Coordinates of C-alpha atoms in Angstrom, one line a residue:
M260 CA 11.5 -23.6 10.9
T261 CA 10.0 -22.4 7.5
T262 CA 12.2 -19.7 5.8
I263 CA 10.7 -17.0 3.6
V264 CA 13.0 -14.6 1.6
Y265 CA 11.5 -11.3 0.9
L266 CA 12.6 -8.6 -1.7
P267 CA 10.6 -5.4 -1.2
L268 CA 9.3 -3.0 -3.7
D269 CA 11.5 -0.3 -2.3
E270 CA 13.3 1.0 0.9
R271 CA 10.4 2.9 2.5
P272 CA 9.0 1.3 5.8
C273 CA 5.6 0.4 4.1
N274 CA 7.5 -2.0 1.8
A275 CA 10.6 -2.9 3.7
L276 CA 9.5 -2.8 7.3
F277 CA 5.7 -3.5 7.6
P278 CA 5.9 -7.0 6.3
A279 CA 8.9 -7.8 8.5
Q280 CA 7.0 -6.5 11.5
I281 CA 4.0 -8.7 10.9
A282 CA 6.3 -11.7 10.1
A283 CA 8.0 -11.1 13.5
M284 CA 4.5 -11.9 15.2
T285 CA 4.9 -15.4 13.7
D286 CA 7.1 -18.5 14.1
V287 CA 8.6 -18.4 10.5
R288 CA 12.0 -17.0 9.5
F289 CA 11.7 -13.9 7.4
V290 CA 14.9 -12.8 5.6
V291 CA 15.1 -9.4 4.2
P292 CA 18.0 -7.5 2.4
P293 CA 19.8 -4.7 3.9
V294 CA 18.1 -1.4 3.3
S295 CA 21.3 0.0 1.8
A296 CA 20.9 -2.5 -1.1
L297 CA 17.5 -1.2 -2.1
G298 CA 18.3 2.1 -3.7
N299 CA 16.9 5.5 -2.7
K300 CA 13.9 6.8 -4.4
K301 CA 15.0 7.8 -7.9
Q302 CA 18.3 6.0 -7.5
A303 CA 17.9 2.4 -8.6
A304 CA 19.2 -0.5 -6.6
N305 CA 22.0 -2.5 -8.1
H306 CA 20.5 -5.5 -10.0
E307 CA 23.7 -7.6 -9.7
R308 CA 23.8 -7.1 -5.9
I309 CA 20.2 -8.1 -5.5
A310 CA 20.5 -11.1 -7.8
E311 CA 23.5 -12.4 -5.9
W312 CA 21.7 -11.8 -2.6
L313 CA 18.6 -13.7 -3.7
L314 CA 20.6 -16.7 -5.1
K315 CA 22.4 -16.9 -1.8
E316 CA 19.5 -16.5 0.5
T317 CA 16.9 -18.6 -1.3
E318 CA 19.3 -21.7 -1.6
G319 CA 17.8 -23.4 1.4
A320 CA 14.6 -21.3 1.7
D321 CA 11.1 -22.6 1.4
Y322 CA 9.4 -19.4 -0.2
A323 CA 10.5 -16.3 -1.9
I324 CA 8.2 -13.2 -1.9
L325 CA 9.8 -11.0 -4.7
S326 CA 9.0 -7.6 -6.1
I327 CA 9.8 -7.9 -9.9
D328 CA 10.0 -4.1 -10.0
M329 CA 12.8 -4.2 -7.6
L330 CA 14.6 -7.1 -9.2
V331 CA 14.4 -5.7 -12.7
Y332 CA 14.2 -1.8 -12.5
G333 CA 15.6 -1.2 -9.0
G334 CA 12.4 -0.1 -7.3
I335 CA 9.1 1.5 -7.8
V336 CA 10.2 4.9 -9.0
P337 CA 13.1 3.7 -11.0
S338 CA 10.3 1.6 -12.9
R339 CA 9.0 4.8 -14.1
L340 CA 12.3 6.3 -15.1
H341 CA 14.5 3.6 -16.4
R342 CA 16.0 3.3 -20.0
L343 CA 16.4 -0.5 -20.1
D344 CA 15.3 -2.2 -23.3
E345 CA 12.9 -5.2 -23.3
Q346 CA 15.8 -7.7 -23.8
E347 CA 17.5 -6.5 -20.8
C348 CA 14.5 -6.5 -18.6
L349 CA 14.0 -10.2 -19.7
R350 CA 17.4 -11.0 -18.9
R351 CA 17.1 -9.8 -15.4
L352 CA 13.7 -11.4 -14.9
A353 CA 15.5 -14.8 -15.8
V354 CA 17.1 -14.7 -12.3
L355 CA 13.9 -16.4 -11.1
K356 CA 14.7 -19.4 -13.3
N357 CA 18.1 -19.5 -11.7
L358 CA 16.5 -19.5 -8.2
K359 CA 14.2 -22.4 -9.1
S360 CA 17.1 -24.4 -10.7
A361 CA 19.2 -23.9 -7.5
N362 CA 16.4 -24.8 -5.3
P363 CA 13.5 -26.7 -7.0
R364 CA 11.4 -26.9 -3.9
L365 CA 11.5 -23.1 -3.6
R366 CA 8.0 -21.5 -4.1
I367 CA 8.0 -18.1 -5.6
Y368 CA 5.3 -15.4 -4.9
G369 CA 5.9 -12.5 -7.1
F370 CA 4.4 -9.1 -7.8
N371 CA 4.9 -6.6 -10.5
L372 CA 3.0 -3.3 -10.8
I373 CA 1.2 -1.9 -13.8
T374 CA 2.9 1.5 -14.1
R375 CA 0.8 4.3 -12.9
A376 CA 0.0 7.5 -14.9
P377 CA -0.8 10.2 -12.3
A378 CA -3.3 12.9 -13.1
Y379 CA -1.3 15.8 -12.0
N380 CA 1.7 17.9 -12.9
S381 CA 4.7 16.7 -10.6
S382 CA 8.1 15.2 -11.4
E383 CA 8.5 14.2 -7.7
E384 CA 8.4 10.5 -8.6
E385 CA 8.1 10.7 -12.4
P386 CA 10.3 11.9 -15.3
D387 CA 11.2 15.6 -15.4
Y388 CA 8.7 16.4 -18.0
Y389 CA 5.8 15.4 -15.7
A390 CA 6.3 18.7 -13.8
E391 CA 4.7 20.4 -16.8
H392 CA 3.0 17.8 -18.8
G393 CA 1.8 15.1 -16.1
A394 CA -2.0 16.1 -16.4
D395 CA -2.0 16.1 -20.1
L396 CA -0.2 12.8 -20.4
H397 CA -2.8 11.3 -18.0
K398 CA -5.6 12.8 -20.1
Y399 CA -4.0 11.4 -23.3
G400 CA -4.0 7.9 -21.9
W401 CA -7.6 8.4 -20.6
L402 CA -8.9 9.4 -24.0
S403 CA -6.8 6.8 -25.8
D404 CA -8.4 4.1 -23.8
K405 CA -12.0 5.4 -24.0
M406 CA -11.6 5.9 -27.8
E407 CA -10.8 2.2 -28.1
R408 CA -13.7 1.1 -25.9
E409 CA -16.4 3.7 -26.6
T410 CA -17.1 6.8 -28.5
L411 CA -15.6 10.1 -27.5
T412 CA -18.1 13.0 -26.8
P413 CA -17.6 16.1 -29.1
E414 CA -15.9 17.9 -26.2
E415 CA -13.5 14.9 -25.8
T416 CA -12.8 14.8 -29.4
E417 CA -11.8 18.5 -29.4
E418 CA -9.6 17.9 -26.3
W419 CA -8.0 15.0 -28.0
S420 CA -7.0 17.3 -31.0
R421 CA -5.6 19.9 -28.6
L422 CA -3.4 17.2 -26.9
Q423 CA -2.0 16.2 -30.2
T424 CA -0.4 19.6 -30.7
R425 CA 0.2 20.5 -27.0
L426 CA 2.2 17.4 -25.9
P427 CA 5.8 17.5 -26.8
H428 CA 6.7 14.6 -29.1
D429 CA 9.8 13.5 -27.1
A430 CA 7.9 13.3 -23.8
L431 CA 5.1 11.3 -25.2
H432 CA 7.5 9.0 -27.1
D433 CA 9.6 8.4 -23.8
L434 CA 6.5 7.6 -21.8
L435 CA 4.9 5.2 -24.4
D436 CA 8.1 3.5 -25.1
R437 CA 8.8 2.7 -21.3
R438 CA 5.2 1.7 -20.9
R439 CA 5.5 -0.8 -23.7
T440 CA 8.6 -2.3 -22.0
N441 CA 7.0 -2.5 -18.7
A442 CA 3.9 -4.1 -20.3
A443 CA 6.1 -6.6 -21.9
L444 CA 7.6 -7.5 -18.6
N445 CA 4.3 -8.1 -17.0
E446 CA 3.3 -10.3 -20.0
A447 CA 6.5 -12.3 -19.4
A448 CA 5.7 -12.6 -15.6
V449 CA 2.4 -14.1 -16.6
R450 CA 4.1 -16.6 -18.8
Y451 CA 6.5 -17.6 -15.9
A452 CA 3.3 -18.2 -13.9
Q453 CA 2.0 -20.5 -16.7
Q454 CA 5.3 -22.3 -16.8
G455 CA 5.5 -22.8 -13.1
T456 CA 8.5 -20.6 -12.4
I457 CA 6.2 -18.2 -10.5
D458 CA 3.8 -20.1 -8.2
F459 CA 1.6 -17.1 -7.5
L460 CA 1.6 -13.6 -9.0
I461 CA -0.1 -10.4 -8.2
I462 CA -0.1 -7.6 -10.7
P463 CA -1.2 -4.5 -8.7
L464 CA -2.8 -1.5 -10.4
D465 CA -0.9 1.5 -9.0
D466 CA -2.9 4.7 -8.7
N467 CA -5.4 3.7 -11.5
S468 CA -8.9 4.8 -12.8
R469 CA -11.7 3.7 -15.0
Y470 CA -9.9 4.7 -18.2
G471 CA -6.2 5.2 -19.1
F472 CA -3.0 3.4 -19.7
T473 CA -3.4 1.2 -16.7
A474 CA -6.9 0.1 -17.6
L475 CA -5.8 -0.6 -21.2
E476 CA -2.8 -2.8 -20.1
Q477 CA -4.9 -4.5 -17.4
R478 CA -7.5 -5.7 -20.1
K479 CA -4.7 -7.3 -22.2
L480 CA -3.3 -9.1 -19.2
L481 CA -6.7 -10.3 -18.0
H482 CA -7.4 -11.8 -21.5
S483 CA -4.0 -13.7 -21.3
V484 CA -4.6 -14.8 -17.7
E485 CA -8.1 -16.2 -18.6
A486 CA -7.0 -17.7 -21.9
N487 CA -4.2 -19.6 -20.1
R488 CA -6.5 -20.7 -17.2
L489 CA -4.5 -18.8 -14.6
M490 CA -7.2 -17.2 -12.7
D491 CA -6.3 -19.0 -9.5
R492 CA -2.7 -18.1 -9.6
V493 CA -2.6 -14.5 -11.1
H494 CA -4.6 -11.8 -9.4
I495 CA -4.9 -8.2 -10.9
Y496 CA -6.5 -5.5 -8.7
P497 CA -5.7 -2.0 -7.3
G498 CA -2.8 -1.8 -4.9
A499 CA 1.0 -1.2 -4.6
D500 CA 2.8 -0.7 -1.4
E501 CA 0.8 -3.2 0.8
I502 CA 1.4 -6.2 -1.5
G503 CA 4.4 -7.4 0.6
C504 CA 2.1 -7.8 3.6
T505 CA -0.6 -9.4 1.6
L506 CA 1.8 -12.0 0.1
F507 CA 3.3 -12.7 3.4
T508 CA 0.0 -13.5 4.8
R509 CA -1.1 -15.7 2.0
V510 CA 2.2 -17.7 2.5
F511 CA 1.5 -17.8 6.3
C512 CA -1.9 -19.1 5.8
E513 CA -0.6 -21.9 3.4
I514 CA 2.1 -22.9 5.9
K515 CA -0.5 -23.1 8.6
Q516 CA -3.2 -24.5 6.4
Y517 CA -5.4 -21.7 7.7
R518 CA -8.3 -20.3 5.8
P519 CA -9.7 -17.4 8.0
E520 CA -13.3 -16.1 7.7
V521 CA -13.7 -12.4 7.8
F522 CA -16.9 -10.6 8.3
V523 CA -17.1 -7.2 6.8
R524 CA -19.1 -4.3 8.3
Y525 CA -19.4 -0.8 6.8
S526 CA -20.0 2.6 8.2
S527 CA -22.2 3.5 5.2
I528 CA -24.6 1.4 3.3
H529 CA -23.2 3.1 0.2
G530 CA -19.6 2.1 1.2
P531 CA -19.4 -1.2 -0.9
A532 CA -20.5 0.4 -4.1
V533 CA -18.3 3.6 -3.9
I534 CA -15.2 3.7 -6.2
P535 CA -12.3 5.1 -4.0
K536 CA -10.1 7.7 -5.2
Y537 CA -7.0 6.4 -7.2
E538 CA -8.8 3.2 -7.9
D539 CA -10.9 1.7 -10.7
R540 CA -13.6 -0.4 -8.9
S541 CA -16.0 -0.4 -6.2
L542 CA -14.7 -0.7 -2.5
G543 CA -16.7 -3.9 -2.0
E544 CA -15.0 -5.6 -4.9
S545 CA -11.5 -4.3 -3.9
I546 CA -12.0 -5.9 -0.4
K547 CA -12.8 -9.2 -2.1
C548 CA -9.6 -9.0 -3.9
H549 CA -7.5 -8.2 -0.9
L550 CA -9.1 -10.8 1.2
T551 CA -8.8 -13.5 -1.4
A552 CA -5.1 -12.6 -2.2
A553 CA -4.3 -12.9 1.4
G554 CA -5.8 -16.4 1.8
A555 CA -8.9 -15.5 3.5
C556 CA -12.7 -15.4 2.5
I557 CA -15.7 -13.4 3.6
G558 CA -17.7 -15.0 6.2
D559 CA -21.5 -15.1 6.3
S560 CA -21.8 -13.8 9.8
S561 CA -19.9 -12.2 12.6
A562 CA -20.7 -15.0 15.0
D563 CA -18.4 -17.5 13.5
A564 CA -15.8 -15.1 11.8
D565 CA -12.2 -15.2 12.8
V566 CA -12.0 -11.3 12.1
V567 CA -14.6 -8.6 12.1
L568 CA -13.4 -6.0 9.5
M569 CA -14.8 -2.7 10.3
V570 CA -14.6 -0.6 7.2
H571 CA -15.1 3.1 7.6
S572 CA -16.1 4.0 4.2
A573 CA -16.9 7.1 2.1
A574 CA -20.4 7.4 0.6
I575 CA -19.1 9.3 -2.4
G576 CA -16.2 8.2 -4.5
Q577 CA -13.4 9.4 -6.8
H578 CA -12.8 13.3 -6.8
E579 CA -15.5 14.0 -4.2
M580 CA -13.8 11.8 -1.6
A581 CA -12.2 13.9 1.1
E582 CA -8.5 14.2 1.9
T583 CA -7.3 14.3 5.4
G584 CA -6.6 18.2 5.3
I585 CA -10.2 19.0 4.3
P586 CA -12.1 20.2 7.4
F587 CA -15.3 18.3 8.3
G588 CA -17.6 21.1 7.4
E589 CA -16.1 21.5 4.0
R590 CA -16.5 17.8 3.0
H591 CA -19.1 16.5 0.6
R592 CA -22.6 16.5 2.2
T593 CA -22.6 12.7 2.3
Y594 CA -20.1 12.6 5.1
F595 CA -22.8 14.2 7.2
S596 CA -25.9 12.4 5.9
E597 CA -24.8 8.9 4.6
I598 CA -22.2 7.9 7.1
N599 CA -23.5 6.8 10.6
Y600 CA -20.5 7.4 12.8
R601 CA -22.4 6.8 16.1
E602 CA -23.8 3.4 15.0
F603 CA -20.4 2.3 13.7
A604 CA -18.8 3.1 17.1
Q605 CA -21.7 1.2 18.8
A606 CA -21.1 -1.8 16.6
I607 CA -17.5 -1.8 17.7
R608 CA -18.5 -1.7 21.3
M609 CA -20.9 -4.7 20.7
Y610 CA -18.3 -6.9 18.9
S611 CA -15.8 -6.0 21.7
S612 CA -18.2 -7.1 24.2
K613 CA -18.4 -10.4 22.4
N614 CA -14.5 -10.7 22.4
K615 CA -14.3 -10.5 18.6
L616 CA -11.1 -9.6 16.9
I617 CA -11.8 -6.2 15.5
A618 CA -9.9 -4.7 12.5
L619 CA -10.6 -1.1 11.6
A620 CA -9.9 -0.2 7.8
D621 CA -10.2 3.6 8.1
V622 CA -10.7 4.4 4.4
A623 CA -13.4 7.1 4.3
V624 CA -10.7 9.8 3.6
C625 CA -7.5 9.5 1.7
N626 CA -4.0 9.8 3.1
G627 CA -4.8 9.4 6.7
A628 CA -7.2 8.8 9.4
D629 CA -10.8 10.3 9.5
T630 CA -10.3 12.5 12.7
V631 CA -14.1 12.6 13.2
L632 CA -14.3 8.9 13.7
M633 CA -11.1 8.7 15.7
N634 CA -12.2 11.5 18.0
L635 CA -15.4 9.6 18.6
L636 CA -13.7 6.2 19.4
E637 CA -11.3 8.0 21.7
D638 CA -14.1 9.9 23.6
S639 CA -16.0 6.6 23.8
G640 CA -13.0 4.6 25.2
L641 CA -13.1 2.2 22.2
L642 CA -9.5 2.6 20.8
P643 CA -8.3 -0.4 22.9
A644 CA -11.1 -2.6 21.5
L645 CA -9.1 -2.5 18.1
S646 CA -6.7 -5.3 17.3
A647 CA -5.6 -4.0 14.0
Y648 CA -5.8 -0.5 12.2
A649 CA -4.7 1.2 9.1
A650 CA -5.5 4.5 7.4
W651 CA -2.4 5.3 5.4
N652 CA -2.3 6.6 1.7
T653 CA -4.8 4.9 -0.6
S654 CA -7.7 2.7 0.3
G655 CA -5.9 -0.4 -1.0
N656 CA -2.7 0.4 0.9
S657 CA -4.8 0.5 4.2
L658 CA -6.9 -2.5 3.4
G659 CA -3.9 -4.7 2.6
T660 CA -2.0 -3.7 5.7
V661 CA -4.8 -4.0 8.2
I662 CA -6.1 -7.4 6.7
A663 CA -2.6 -9.0 6.9
H664 CA -2.1 -7.8 10.6
A665 CA -5.6 -9.1 11.5
I666 CA -5.3 -12.5 9.8
V667 CA -2.0 -13.2 11.5
A668 CA -3.3 -12.1 14.9
S669 CA -6.5 -14.2 14.5
Y670 CA -4.4 -17.4 13.9
Y671 CA -2.7 -17.0 17.2
R672 CA -5.9 -16.3 19.1
K673 CA -6.6 -20.0 18.7
E674 CA -3.5 -20.9 20.7
E675 CA -2.1 -19.8 24.0
Q676 CA -0.6 -16.4 23.3
A677 CA 3.0 -15.9 23.9
P678 CA 3.7 -12.6 25.7
E679 CA 6.4 -11.5 23.2
R680 CA 4.1 -12.2 20.2
E681 CA 1.2 -10.4 21.9
S682 CA 3.4 -7.4 22.6
L683 CA 4.6 -7.2 18.9
E684 CA 0.9 -7.4 17.7
R685 CA 0.1 -4.5 19.9
E686 CA 3.1 -2.5 19.1
F687 CA 2.2 -2.6 15.3
L688 CA -1.3 -1.5 16.0
L689 CA 0.1 1.4 18.1
C690 CA 2.5 2.4 15.4
R691 CA -0.4 2.5 12.9
L692 CA -2.4 4.7 15.2
I693 CA 0.6 7.1 15.8
E694 CA 1.5 7.3 12.1
D695 CA -1.8 7.1 10.3
W696 CA -3.8 9.1 12.8
G697 CA -1.3 11.2 14.8
Y698 CA 1.2 12.0 11.9
Q699 CA -0.6 11.7 8.7
S700 CA -3.9 13.4 9.8
L701 CA -2.8 15.9 12.6
V702 CA 1.0 16.6 12.9
R703 CA 1.9 16.6 9.2
G704 CA -0.6 19.3 8.3
D705 CA 0.3 21.3 11.4
I706 CA 4.0 21.4 10.6
V707 CA 3.4 22.1 6.9
A708 CA 1.1 25.1 7.6
N709 CA 2.7 26.5 10.7
D710 CA 6.5 25.5 11.0
L711 CA 7.9 24.9 7.4
P712 CA 7.3 28.5 6.3
E713 CA 9.3 29.9 9.2
L714 CA 12.1 27.3 8.8
G715 CA 12.4 28.1 5.0
G716 CA 11.3 24.7 4.1
E717 CA 8.6 23.2 1.7
Y718 CA 6.6 20.0 1.6
F719 CA 9.1 18.4 -0.9
S720 CA 12.2 20.3 0.4
I721 CA 13.1 19.7 3.9
D722 CA 16.7 18.3 3.6
H723 CA 18.4 21.6 4.7
I724 CA 16.2 21.7 7.9
R725 CA 15.9 17.9 8.5
E726 CA 16.9 17.8 12.1
Q727 CA 14.6 20.7 13.1
V728 CA 11.7 19.0 11.4
Y729 CA 12.4 15.6 13.1
E730 CA 12.4 17.3 16.5
L731 CA 9.1 19.0 15.8
I732 CA 7.7 15.7 14.7
R733 CA 8.9 13.9 17.8
T734 CA 7.6 16.7 20.2
K735 CA 4.2 16.8 18.5
L736 CA 3.8 13.1 18.4
D737 CA 4.9 12.8 22.1
E738 CA 2.0 15.2 22.8
F739 CA -0.4 13.2 20.6
I740 CA 0.5 10.0 22.4
R741 CA 0.0 11.6 25.9
N742 CA -3.3 13.3 25.1
R743 CA -4.9 11.0 22.6
L744 CA -3.7 7.5 23.3
A745 CA -3.8 7.7 27.1
D746 CA -5.9 4.4 27.2
F747 CA -2.9 2.5 25.9
Q748 CA -0.7 3.5 28.9
L749 CA 2.3 4.3 26.8
D750 CA 4.4 5.9 29.4
R751 CA 6.9 3.1 29.2
Y752 CA 7.5 3.7 25.5
R753 CA 9.3 6.4 23.5
L754 CA 9.6 7.4 19.9
T755 CA 13.1 7.1 18.5
E756 CA 15.0 7.3 15.2
I757 CA 12.4 9.5 13.6
R758 CA 13.2 10.3 9.9
L759 CA 11.5 11.1 6.6
P760 CA 12.9 8.6 4.1
W761 CA 12.4 10.5 0.9
N762 CA 13.1 14.0 2.5
R763 CA 9.4 15.0 2.2
M764 CA 6.7 15.3 4.6
F765 CA 4.7 12.1 3.5
E766 CA 6.3 8.8 4.6
L767 CA 7.5 8.7 8.2
D768 CA 9.9 6.2 9.7
F769 CA 10.3 5.8 13.4
K770 CA 10.7 3.2 16.2
L771 CA 8.3 2.7 19.2
Q772 CA 10.8 1.6 21.8
R773 CA 10.1 -0.1 25.1
I774 CA 12.1 1.5 27.8
E775 CA 12.2 -1.7 29.8
A776 CA 13.9 -3.5 26.9
E777 CA 16.5 -0.7 26.6
E778 CA 17.2 -0.6 30.3
G779 CA 17.3 -4.4 30.5

């Protein structure tokens, strides 16, 4: 049995759990570290413990899928907060050479983010000074990059001058110094790919935009990748928390010598050209990146495709793209005039009648499902036609997750399906519907607006009322399952072990437990 060792980006379910759930649908052995070893949000994982675990587990393994951010910094948030110098970072990265020396046949698939620069004031996942200066720091990077590539407008020149005096020197110095260190680590990872220590590398662009620090660093890396003829082994595109799923699927396709064809169908003709919020390129180009990185390619027609990827896309991009909390009537007019919900649902019905494997990437709004589409699919009895679904956080997060699930499911469609594997595929689909639609789009906003004020809590402060909030989530999701997922006949399942990993109302962790398994 092929063994894959996996080091996640952090301890949240999207990174630590989703790839393992998809791997469980297969016949490969997937080894993950204990969650307790992965740190806790701003608390970095212990590097020595991680390095020892990797050396032990990869000794007889075939593949390693490794987050370099976790190995070097101790996680995604610590990568934005650390005070490590470049030499220490390179020393920690050198663990990869030790893994190869101990097991020369080990193939290493690595990923390391280009550090994000959010456009808002919040220190929730950033240094403390971001609470007051986050938006200005983002604008500083945006204008710095544009100034290098183009000419600033008079208004932008004036804003640049204001930023020079408004931004605290210490905060700007701290940010730029850390970004230089992190950029040097990415350059070193590219060298490792050139030398063959890393067999395949993804450098995801975390919450990026057309201009800014991320765009500037991306250009330098792209030049290096092209100059060293590494275009086939180093991919750079928007993403972050879905990369574990993507790389597992790429390894899976390599093991099985499987090259799936995916036919892509949009809900709006403008969808492929729209640049999603938090990203730097059109949706159509991002989808190519996700499919290629996962080991698939876009098919010419649905007739011969292994997967039909239904992409529910916005018809407007960037800041005018809707979030889940915006009522339908308050969205940009293109949500009414340039997306054909009815035709999209009808196409799902048609593909289902032809027994096609249908994966739905619900990316028309950010941070959850588009309830307009999901209501239509529910009313039309089409939810059970789906084999894979995702609608969480950014467009890239959803795409990577649903593509990975669909590719694995499509491979086993060609064989006689084992009942246990089929059950795991279905349960992952149900978990995505429950979390991405039920929690992210419906229950979360309900609790924040109607329950937290009475309980004395806030979106980012629920630790003191944690158990009450967990019970509210369970009760409301149980109701969602009974009322909205009735077609799946989930009366033999129950939600257990509900928790909010970072003590905020965003990420949700839970188990969908089969009562039969428990009683048996």
